[in-house]
Amino acid sequence: MVFPKFIKIAVIPLRHIIEVDNVNSRNPKLSRGVEASVIEFLSSALGFKYRIFVTDDREWGRFTENGTWTGVVGMVHDNETDLGFGYMTVTTNRSEAVDFIPYSIEEYTFATNFPPVMSKAGSYAQPFQWQVWMILFLLATFMPIIFKVLMSKKVSLQRLAFEMIGCFVYKPFCIPLTRTRDRFLLGSWFVFVVLISSGYAAVLLSYLSVPLRDRGIRTIKQLATVVSEGKFKCLANRGTAGIALLKDSHDEDLRKIGNNIIERDWFSRGKTVRLPKHIEKSVALLGARSFFHLEYGEEPFANKHIFEDTIASWNVGIAVSKEFCCKKELTAVVSRVVETGIYKKLYNNVLHKTKLGLELDDGLPPHFVVLTLHDLTGAFVFLGTGYLLAFICLLFELVSVE
């Protein structure tokens, strides 16, 4: 069958996915985006021209109480257009209204602001857990006693303790050793101290160079708890397929979130659906992981926290009218686009532009970090405390001598 020379295409303008110029005019034009490039490729490969029709309600498609479909699905179902684009999630209900040609798999998850940065003044205790600090304290307390018993050289416990503890701060060990047994004992202590000190210094430098953050809300279970307590809000773009899934889920945590979710219209200038540039405090957004990556970047180059948890995975596809003549030919070309890596290349190109944009907007930390006086506040506090204690000891010595 000969492929049509002209096709009508319904779209929902999505930032990074399918952006449209003159969106409110009678003849809108594709501008840029992943799916915009796919449409241009299909047009060239199959030799057809097309006209873009933008949905008035800016929805993907949902079945309403009066028995009609909204959005892109509605336009394709009513044969107003032949195809529908807009990073469409393939669901059972939508598949009853239109056919789909899948080209990708999408995961639905949540995105939030990064937790607040922890004070760097307290970073000097962060490299080790409290259990490790406790073990080190016990070793520094009891090892000098054990070494004094095992060593053949006669030395006071006080001096031995100061010399062994001083090794942690790279102070030279000034007790001469002549016996092989003593050298092996102290040698094992030196190796232990070098490993501990080097590990501490390396982790401390990384903590000072890369901002430390609180744990924050990182899992769906934690999110469900704070949402049910009224401490967090969950927002989703109106008509997103994930909302129904949450409300009808067998998982209690997902139902909690779904029953408390707030639907919003994420429209920007030109009526393009766009994720909020700035997420409010104590707010989580529900959406497609790839959509989040295109807007907020991909780890480690992201300016928002995107959950590792996934609530569901769905196929993403092109909506096709059930009366469209050439589904087989269109499916064959779409399959080649996916199998040859063309779609992945188009997606990565847009993702790379997002990363560059975040770097130019200072949305990401710089590659080279210079430690400032504020970063070293803790070190100067420790130094001043040491001087103060030494001065107090000096006063006590002067008073006791008199």
Coordinates of N, CA and C in Angstrom, one line a residue, residues 63-262:
F63 N -10.1 9.6 29.6 CA -11.5 9.3 29.3 C -12.4 10.0 30.3
T64 N -13.3 10.9 29.8 CA -14.1 11.7 30.7 C -15.4 11.0 31.1
E65 N -16.2 11.6 32.0 CA -17.4 11.0 32.5 C -18.5 11.1 31.4
N66 N -18.4 12.0 30.5 CA -19.4 12.1 29.4 C -19.1 11.2 28.2
G67 N -18.1 10.3 28.4 CA -17.8 9.3 27.3 C -16.9 9.8 26.2
T68 N -16.2 10.9 26.4 CA -15.3 11.4 25.3 C -13.9 11.3 25.8
W69 N -12.9 11.4 24.8 CA -11.5 11.5 25.1 C -11.0 12.9 25.0
T70 N -10.1 13.3 25.8 CA -9.5 14.6 25.8 C -8.1 14.5 25.1
G71 N -7.5 15.7 24.8 CA -6.1 15.7 24.4 C -5.8 15.1 23.1
V72 N -4.6 14.6 23.0 CA -4.1 14.0 21.8 C -4.8 12.8 21.4
V73 N -5.1 11.9 22.4 CA -5.8 10.7 22.2 C -7.2 11.0 21.6
G74 N -7.9 12.0 22.1 CA -9.2 12.4 21.6 C -9.2 12.8 20.2
M75 N -8.1 13.6 19.8 CA -8.0 14.0 18.4 C -7.8 12.9 17.4
V76 N -6.9 11.9 17.9 CA -6.7 10.8 17.0 C -7.9 9.8 17.0
H77 N -8.5 9.6 18.1 CA -9.7 8.8 18.2 C -10.8 9.3 17.3
D78 N -11.0 10.6 17.3 CA -12.1 11.2 16.5 C -11.7 11.4 15.1
N79 N -10.6 10.9 14.7 CA -10.1 11.0 13.3 C -9.9 12.5 12.8
E80 N -9.6 13.3 13.8 CA -9.3 14.7 13.4 C -7.8 14.7 12.9
T81 N -7.0 13.8 13.4 CA -5.6 13.7 13.0 C -5.3 12.2 12.7
D82 N -4.3 11.9 12.0 CA -3.9 10.5 11.7 C -3.0 10.0 12.9
L83 N -2.0 10.8 13.3 CA -1.1 10.4 14.3 C -1.1 11.4 15.5
G84 N -0.6 10.9 16.6 CA -0.5 11.8 17.8 C 0.9 11.6 18.5
F85 N 1.6 12.7 18.8 CA 2.8 12.7 19.4 C 2.8 13.6 20.7
G86 N 3.7 13.3 21.6 CA 3.7 14.0 22.9 C 4.2 13.1 24.0
Y87 N 5.2 12.2 23.7 CA 5.7 11.3 24.7 C 4.6 10.6 25.4
M88 N 3.8 9.9 24.6 CA 2.5 9.3 25.0 C 2.8 8.0 25.8
T89 N 2.3 7.9 27.0 CA 2.3 6.6 27.7 C 1.2 5.7 27.2
V90 N 1.6 4.5 26.9 CA 0.7 3.5 26.4 C 0.0 2.8 27.6
T91 N -1.3 3.0 27.7 CA -2.1 2.4 28.8 C -3.2 1.6 28.2
T92 N -3.8 0.7 29.0 CA -4.9 -0.2 28.5 C -6.0 0.6 28.0
N93 N -6.5 1.7 28.7 CA -7.6 2.5 28.3 C -7.3 3.2 27.0
R94 N -6.2 3.8 26.9 CA -5.8 4.5 25.7 C -5.8 3.6 24.5
S95 N -5.3 2.4 24.7 CA -5.1 1.4 23.6 C -6.5 1.0 23.1
E96 N -7.5 1.1 23.9 CA -8.9 0.8 23.4 C -9.4 1.9 22.4
A97 N -8.9 3.1 22.6 CA -9.3 4.2 21.7 C -8.5 4.4 20.5
V98 N -7.1 4.2 20.6 CA -6.2 4.3 19.5 C -5.2 3.2 19.5
D99 N -4.5 3.0 18.4 CA -3.4 2.1 18.4 C -2.1 2.8 18.7
F100 N -1.1 2.1 19.1 CA 0.2 2.7 19.5 C 1.3 1.9 18.8
I101 N 2.3 2.7 18.4 CA 3.6 2.2 17.9 C 4.7 2.5 19.0
P102 N 5.0 1.6 19.9 CA 6.0 1.9 20.9 C 7.4 2.1 20.4
Y103 N 8.1 3.0 21.0 CA 9.5 3.3 20.6 C 10.4 3.4 21.8
S104 N 9.9 3.4 23.0 CA 10.7 3.5 24.2 C 10.0 3.0 25.4
I105 N 10.7 2.8 26.5 CA 10.2 2.4 27.8 C 10.4 3.5 28.8
E106 N 9.4 3.9 29.5 CA 9.5 5.0 30.4 C 9.2 4.6 31.9
E107 N 9.9 5.2 32.8 CA 9.7 4.9 34.2 C 9.1 6.2 34.9
Y108 N 8.1 6.0 35.7 CA 7.6 7.1 36.5 C 8.2 7.1 37.9
T109 N 8.5 8.3 38.3 CA 9.2 8.5 39.6 C 8.9 9.9 40.1
F110 N 9.7 10.3 41.1 CA 9.5 11.6 41.8 C 10.8 12.4 41.7
A111 N 10.6 13.7 41.7 CA 11.8 14.6 41.8 C 11.5 15.7 42.9
T112 N 12.5 16.0 43.6 CA 12.5 17.0 44.7 C 13.7 17.9 44.6
N113 N 13.7 18.9 45.4 CA 14.9 19.7 45.6 C 15.9 18.9 46.4
F114 N 17.2 19.2 46.2 CA 18.2 18.5 47.0 C 18.0 18.9 48.4
P115 N 18.3 18.0 49.4 CA 18.3 18.4 50.8 C 19.3 19.5 51.1
P116 N 19.0 20.3 52.1 CA 19.9 21.4 52.4 C 21.4 21.0 52.7
V117 N 22.3 21.9 52.4 CA 23.7 21.6 52.6 C 24.1 21.6 54.1
M118 N 24.8 20.7 54.6 CA 25.2 20.6 56.0 C 26.4 21.6 56.2
S119 N 26.5 22.1 57.4 CA 27.6 23.0 57.7 C 28.9 22.3 57.6
K120 N 29.9 23.0 56.9 CA 31.2 22.4 56.7 C 32.1 22.5 58.0
A121 N 31.6 23.3 58.9 CA 32.4 23.4 60.2 C 32.4 22.1 61.0
G122 N 31.3 21.3 60.8 CA 31.2 20.1 61.5 C 31.7 18.9 60.7
S123 N 32.3 19.2 59.5 CA 32.8 18.1 58.6 C 33.9 17.3 59.2
Y124 N 34.6 17.8 60.2 CA 35.8 17.1 60.7 C 35.4 15.8 61.5
A125 N 34.2 15.7 61.8 CA 33.8 14.5 62.5 C 33.1 13.5 61.5
Q126 N 32.8 14.0 60.3 CA 32.0 13.2 59.4 C 32.7 12.0 58.7
P127 N 34.0 12.0 58.5 CA 34.6 10.9 57.7 C 34.4 9.6 58.4
F128 N 34.3 9.5 59.7 CA 34.1 8.2 60.4 C 32.7 8.2 61.1
Q129 N 32.1 7.0 61.1 CA 30.9 6.8 61.9 C 31.3 6.8 63.4
W130 N 30.3 7.1 64.2 CA 30.6 7.2 65.7 C 31.1 5.9 66.2
Q131 N 30.8 4.7 65.6 CA 31.3 3.5 66.1 C 32.9 3.4 65.8
V132 N 33.3 4.0 64.7 CA 34.7 4.0 64.4 C 35.5 4.9 65.3
W133 N 34.9 6.1 65.6 CA 35.5 7.0 66.6 C 35.6 6.4 67.9
M134 N 34.6 5.6 68.3 CA 34.7 4.9 69.6 C 35.8 3.9 69.7
I135 N 35.9 3.1 68.6 CA 37.0 2.1 68.5 C 38.4 2.8 68.6
L136 N 38.5 3.9 67.8 CA 39.8 4.6 67.9 C 40.1 5.2 69.2
F137 N 39.1 5.6 69.9 CA 39.3 6.1 71.3 C 39.7 5.0 72.2
L138 N 39.1 3.9 72.1 CA 39.5 2.7 73.0 C 40.9 2.3 72.7
L139 N 41.3 2.2 71.4 CA 42.6 1.8 71.0 C 43.6 2.8 71.5
A140 N 43.4 4.1 71.4 CA 44.3 5.1 71.9 C 44.4 5.1 73.4
T141 N 43.4 4.6 74.1 CA 43.4 4.5 75.5 C 44.2 3.2 76.0
F142 N 43.9 2.1 75.4 CA 44.4 0.8 75.9 C 45.6 0.3 75.2
M143 N 45.9 0.7 74.0 CA 47.0 0.1 73.3 C 48.4 0.5 74.0
P144 N 48.5 1.8 74.4 CA 49.8 2.1 75.1 C 50.0 1.2 76.4
I145 N 48.9 0.9 77.1 CA 49.1 0.0 78.2 C 49.5 -1.4 77.8
I146 N 48.9 -1.9 76.7 CA 49.3 -3.2 76.2 C 50.7 -3.2 75.7
F147 N 51.1 -2.2 75.0 CA 52.5 -2.1 74.4 C 53.5 -2.0 75.6
K148 N 53.2 -1.3 76.6 CA 54.1 -1.1 77.7 C 54.4 -2.5 78.4
V149 N 53.3 -3.3 78.4 CA 53.5 -4.7 79.0 C 54.3 -5.6 78.1
L150 N 54.1 -5.4 76.8 CA 54.8 -6.3 75.8 C 56.2 -5.9 75.4
M151 N 56.5 -4.6 75.5 CA 57.8 -4.1 75.1 C 58.9 -4.4 76.1
S152 N 60.0 -4.6 75.6 CA 61.2 -4.9 76.5 C 61.8 -3.6 76.9
K153 N 61.7 -2.5 76.1 CA 62.3 -1.3 76.5 C 61.5 -0.6 77.6
K154 N 62.1 -0.1 78.6 CA 61.5 0.5 79.7 C 61.2 2.0 79.4
V155 N 60.0 2.4 79.4 CA 59.6 3.7 79.1 C 58.3 4.0 79.9
S156 N 58.1 5.3 80.3 CA 57.0 5.6 81.1 C 55.7 5.5 80.2
L157 N 54.6 5.1 80.9 CA 53.3 5.0 80.2 C 52.9 6.3 79.6
Q158 N 53.1 7.4 80.3 CA 52.7 8.7 79.8 C 53.4 9.1 78.5
R159 N 54.7 8.9 78.5 CA 55.5 9.2 77.3 C 55.1 8.3 76.2
L160 N 54.9 7.0 76.4 CA 54.6 6.1 75.3 C 53.2 6.4 74.8
A161 N 52.3 6.8 75.6 CA 50.9 7.2 75.1 C 51.0 8.4 74.3
F162 N 51.7 9.4 74.7 CA 51.8 10.7 73.9 C 52.5 10.4 72.6
E163 N 53.5 9.5 72.5 CA 54.2 9.2 71.3 C 53.3 8.5 70.3
M164 N 52.6 7.5 70.9 CA 51.7 6.7 70.0 C 50.5 7.5 69.5
I165 N 49.9 8.3 70.3 CA 48.8 9.1 69.8 C 49.3 10.2 68.9
G166 N 50.5 10.7 69.1 CA 51.0 11.7 68.2 C 51.3 11.2 66.8
C167 N 51.4 9.9 66.6 CA 51.5 9.3 65.3 C 50.3 9.6 64.4
F168 N 49.1 9.8 65.0 CA 47.9 10.1 64.2 C 48.0 11.4 63.5
V169 N 48.8 12.4 64.0 CA 49.0 13.7 63.4 C 50.4 13.8 62.8
Y170 N 51.0 12.7 62.5 CA 52.3 12.6 61.8 C 53.4 13.2 62.7
K171 N 53.3 13.1 64.0 CA 54.4 13.5 64.8 C 55.5 12.4 64.9
P172 N 56.7 12.8 64.7 CA 57.8 11.7 64.7 C 57.8 10.9 66.0
F173 N 58.1 9.7 65.9 CA 58.2 8.8 67.1 C 59.6 8.9 67.6
C174 N 59.8 9.4 68.9 CA 61.1 9.8 69.4 C 61.7 8.8 70.4
I175 N 61.1 7.7 70.5 CA 61.6 6.7 71.5 C 62.5 5.7 70.7
P176 N 63.8 5.7 71.0 CA 64.7 4.8 70.2 C 64.4 3.3 70.6
L177 N 64.4 2.4 69.6 CA 64.1 1.0 69.8 C 65.3 0.2 69.3
T178 N 65.7 -0.8 70.1 CA 66.9 -1.6 69.8 C 66.5 -3.1 69.6
R179 N 65.4 -3.5 70.2 CA 65.0 -4.9 70.2 C 64.1 -5.1 68.9
T180 N 64.2 -6.3 68.3 CA 63.4 -6.6 67.1 C 61.9 -6.7 67.5
R181 N 61.6 -7.3 68.7 CA 60.3 -7.4 69.1 C 59.6 -6.1 69.2
D182 N 60.3 -5.1 69.8 CA 59.7 -3.8 70.0 C 59.5 -3.1 68.6
R183 N 60.4 -3.3 67.7 CA 60.2 -2.8 66.3 C 59.0 -3.3 65.6
F184 N 58.8 -4.6 65.7 CA 57.6 -5.2 65.1 C 56.3 -4.7 65.8
L185 N 56.3 -4.6 67.1 CA 55.1 -4.1 67.8 C 54.8 -2.7 67.3
L186 N 55.8 -1.8 67.4 CA 55.5 -0.4 67.0 C 55.3 -0.3 65.4
G187 N 56.0 -1.2 64.7 CA 55.8 -1.1 63.2 C 54.3 -1.4 62.8
S188 N 53.7 -2.4 63.5 CA 52.3 -2.7 63.2 C 51.4 -1.5 63.6
W189 N 51.8 -0.8 64.7 CA 51.0 0.4 65.0 C 51.2 1.5 64.0
F190 N 52.4 1.7 63.5 CA 52.7 2.7 62.4 C 51.8 2.5 61.2
V191 N 51.8 1.2 60.7 CA 51.0 0.9 59.5 C 49.5 1.2 59.8
F192 N 49.0 0.8 60.9 CA 47.6 1.1 61.3 C 47.3 2.6 61.3
V193 N 48.2 3.4 61.9 CA 48.0 4.8 61.9 C 48.1 5.4 60.6
V194 N 49.0 5.0 59.7 CA 49.1 5.5 58.3 C 47.8 5.3 57.6
L195 N 47.3 4.1 57.6 CA 46.0 3.7 56.9 C 44.9 4.6 57.4
I196 N 44.7 4.7 58.8 CA 43.6 5.4 59.3 C 43.7 6.9 59.0
S197 N 44.9 7.5 59.2 CA 45.1 8.9 58.9 C 44.9 9.3 57.4
S198 N 45.5 8.4 56.6 CA 45.3 8.7 55.1 C 43.8 8.6 54.7
G199 N 43.1 7.6 55.2 CA 41.7 7.5 54.9 C 40.9 8.7 55.4
Y200 N 41.2 9.1 56.6 CA 40.5 10.3 57.2 C 40.8 11.5 56.3
A201 N 42.1 11.8 56.0 CA 42.4 13.0 55.2 C 41.8 13.0 53.9
A202 N 41.7 11.8 53.2 CA 41.1 11.8 51.9 C 39.6 12.0 51.9
V203 N 38.9 11.4 52.9 CA 37.5 11.6 53.0 C 37.2 13.0 53.4
L204 N 38.0 13.6 54.3 CA 37.7 14.9 54.8 C 37.9 15.9 53.6
L205 N 38.9 15.8 52.8 CA 39.0 16.7 51.7 C 37.9 16.6 50.7
S206 N 37.4 15.4 50.5 CA 36.2 15.3 49.6 C 35.0 15.9 50.2
Y207 N 34.8 15.8 51.5 CA 33.7 16.4 52.2 C 33.8 18.0 52.1
L208 N 35.0 18.5 52.2 CA 35.2 19.9 52.1 C 35.0 20.4 50.7
S209 N 35.4 19.6 49.7 CA 35.3 20.0 48.3 C 33.9 19.9 47.7
V210 N 33.2 18.8 48.1 CA 31.8 18.6 47.6 C 30.9 18.8 48.8
P211 N 29.8 19.6 48.6 CA 28.9 19.9 49.7 C 28.2 18.7 50.2
L212 N 28.2 18.6 51.5 CA 27.5 17.5 52.2 C 26.0 17.9 52.4
R213 N 25.1 17.0 52.2 CA 23.7 17.3 52.3 C 23.1 16.3 53.3
D214 N 22.0 16.8 53.9 CA 21.2 16.0 54.8 C 20.6 14.8 53.9
R215 N 20.1 13.8 54.6 CA 19.6 12.6 53.9 C 18.3 13.0 53.1
G216 N 17.4 13.8 53.8 CA 16.2 14.3 53.1 C 15.3 13.1 52.8
I217 N 14.3 13.4 51.8 CA 13.4 12.4 51.4 C 13.9 11.7 50.1
R218 N 14.3 10.4 50.2 CA 14.9 9.8 49.1 C 14.2 8.5 48.6
T219 N 13.2 8.0 49.3 CA 12.5 6.8 48.9 C 11.0 7.1 48.9
I220 N 10.3 6.3 48.1 CA 8.8 6.4 48.1 C 8.2 6.2 49.4
K221 N 8.7 5.2 50.2 CA 8.1 5.0 51.5 C 8.3 6.2 52.4
Q222 N 9.4 6.8 52.4 CA 9.6 8.1 53.2 C 8.7 9.2 52.7
L223 N 8.5 9.3 51.4 CA 7.6 10.3 50.8 C 6.2 10.0 51.2
A224 N 5.7 8.8 51.2 CA 4.4 8.5 51.6 C 4.1 8.8 53.1
T225 N 5.1 8.6 53.9 CA 5.0 9.0 55.3 C 4.8 10.5 55.5
V226 N 5.7 11.3 54.9 CA 5.6 12.7 55.1 C 4.4 13.3 54.4
V227 N 3.9 12.7 53.3 CA 2.7 13.2 52.6 C 1.5 12.9 53.5
S228 N 1.4 11.7 54.1 CA 0.2 11.4 54.9 C 0.2 12.3 56.2
E229 N 1.4 12.7 56.6 CA 1.5 13.6 57.8 C 1.3 15.1 57.5
G230 N 1.1 15.4 56.2 CA 0.9 16.8 55.8 C 2.1 17.6 55.7
K231 N 3.3 17.0 55.8 CA 4.6 17.7 55.8 C 5.1 17.9 54.3
F232 N 4.6 17.2 53.4 CA 5.0 17.3 52.0 C 3.8 17.3 51.1
K233 N 4.0 17.9 49.9 CA 2.9 17.9 48.9 C 3.5 17.2 47.6
C234 N 2.6 16.5 46.9 CA 3.0 15.8 45.7 C 2.2 16.5 44.6
L235 N 2.9 17.0 43.5 CA 2.2 17.6 42.4 C 2.4 16.8 41.1
A236 N 1.4 16.8 40.3 CA 1.5 16.1 39.0 C 0.9 16.9 37.9
N237 N 1.4 16.8 36.7 CA 0.7 17.6 35.6 C -0.6 16.9 35.3
R238 N -1.6 17.8 35.0 CA -3.0 17.3 34.8 C -3.0 16.3 33.6
G239 N -3.6 15.2 33.8 CA -3.8 14.1 32.8 C -2.7 13.1 32.7
T240 N -1.7 13.2 33.6 CA -0.6 12.2 33.7 C -1.2 10.8 34.0
A241 N -0.7 9.8 33.3 CA -1.2 8.5 33.5 C -0.8 7.9 34.8
G242 N 0.2 8.4 35.4 CA 0.7 7.9 36.7 C -0.2 8.2 37.9
I243 N -1.1 9.2 37.7 CA -2.0 9.5 38.8 C -3.0 8.4 39.1
A244 N -3.6 7.9 38.0 CA -4.6 6.8 38.2 C -3.9 5.5 38.7
L245 N -2.7 5.3 38.3 CA -1.9 4.1 38.8 C -1.7 4.2 40.3
L246 N -1.4 5.4 40.8 CA -1.1 5.6 42.2 C -2.4 5.3 43.0
K247 N -3.5 5.9 42.6 CA -4.7 5.8 43.3 C -5.3 4.4 43.3
D248 N -5.0 3.6 42.3 CA -5.5 2.2 42.2 C -4.5 1.2 42.5
S249 N -3.4 1.6 43.0 CA -2.3 0.7 43.3 C -2.6 -0.2 44.5
H250 N -2.1 -1.4 44.5 CA -2.2 -2.4 45.6 C -1.3 -2.0 46.8
D251 N -0.3 -1.2 46.5 CA 0.7 -0.8 47.5 C 0.1 0.4 48.3
E252 N 0.1 0.2 49.6 CA -0.5 1.2 50.5 C 0.2 2.5 50.4
D253 N 1.6 2.5 50.3 CA 2.4 3.8 50.2 C 2.0 4.6 49.0
L254 N 1.9 3.9 47.9 CA 1.5 4.5 46.6 C 0.1 5.1 46.7
R255 N -0.8 4.4 47.3 CA -2.2 4.9 47.4 C -2.2 6.2 48.3
K256 N -1.4 6.2 49.4 CA -1.4 7.4 50.2 C -1.0 8.6 49.4
I257 N 0.1 8.4 48.5 CA 0.5 9.5 47.7 C -0.5 9.9 46.7
G258 N -1.1 8.9 46.0 CA -2.1 9.1 45.0 C -3.4 9.8 45.5
N259 N -3.8 9.5 46.7 CA -5.0 10.2 47.3 C -4.7 11.6 47.7
N260 N -3.5 11.9 47.9 CA -3.1 13.3 48.3 C -2.5 14.1 47.2
I261 N -2.4 13.6 46.0 CA -1.7 14.3 44.9 C -2.5 15.5 44.4
I262 N -1.8 16.5 44.0 CA -2.5 17.7 43.5 C -2.1 17.9 42.0

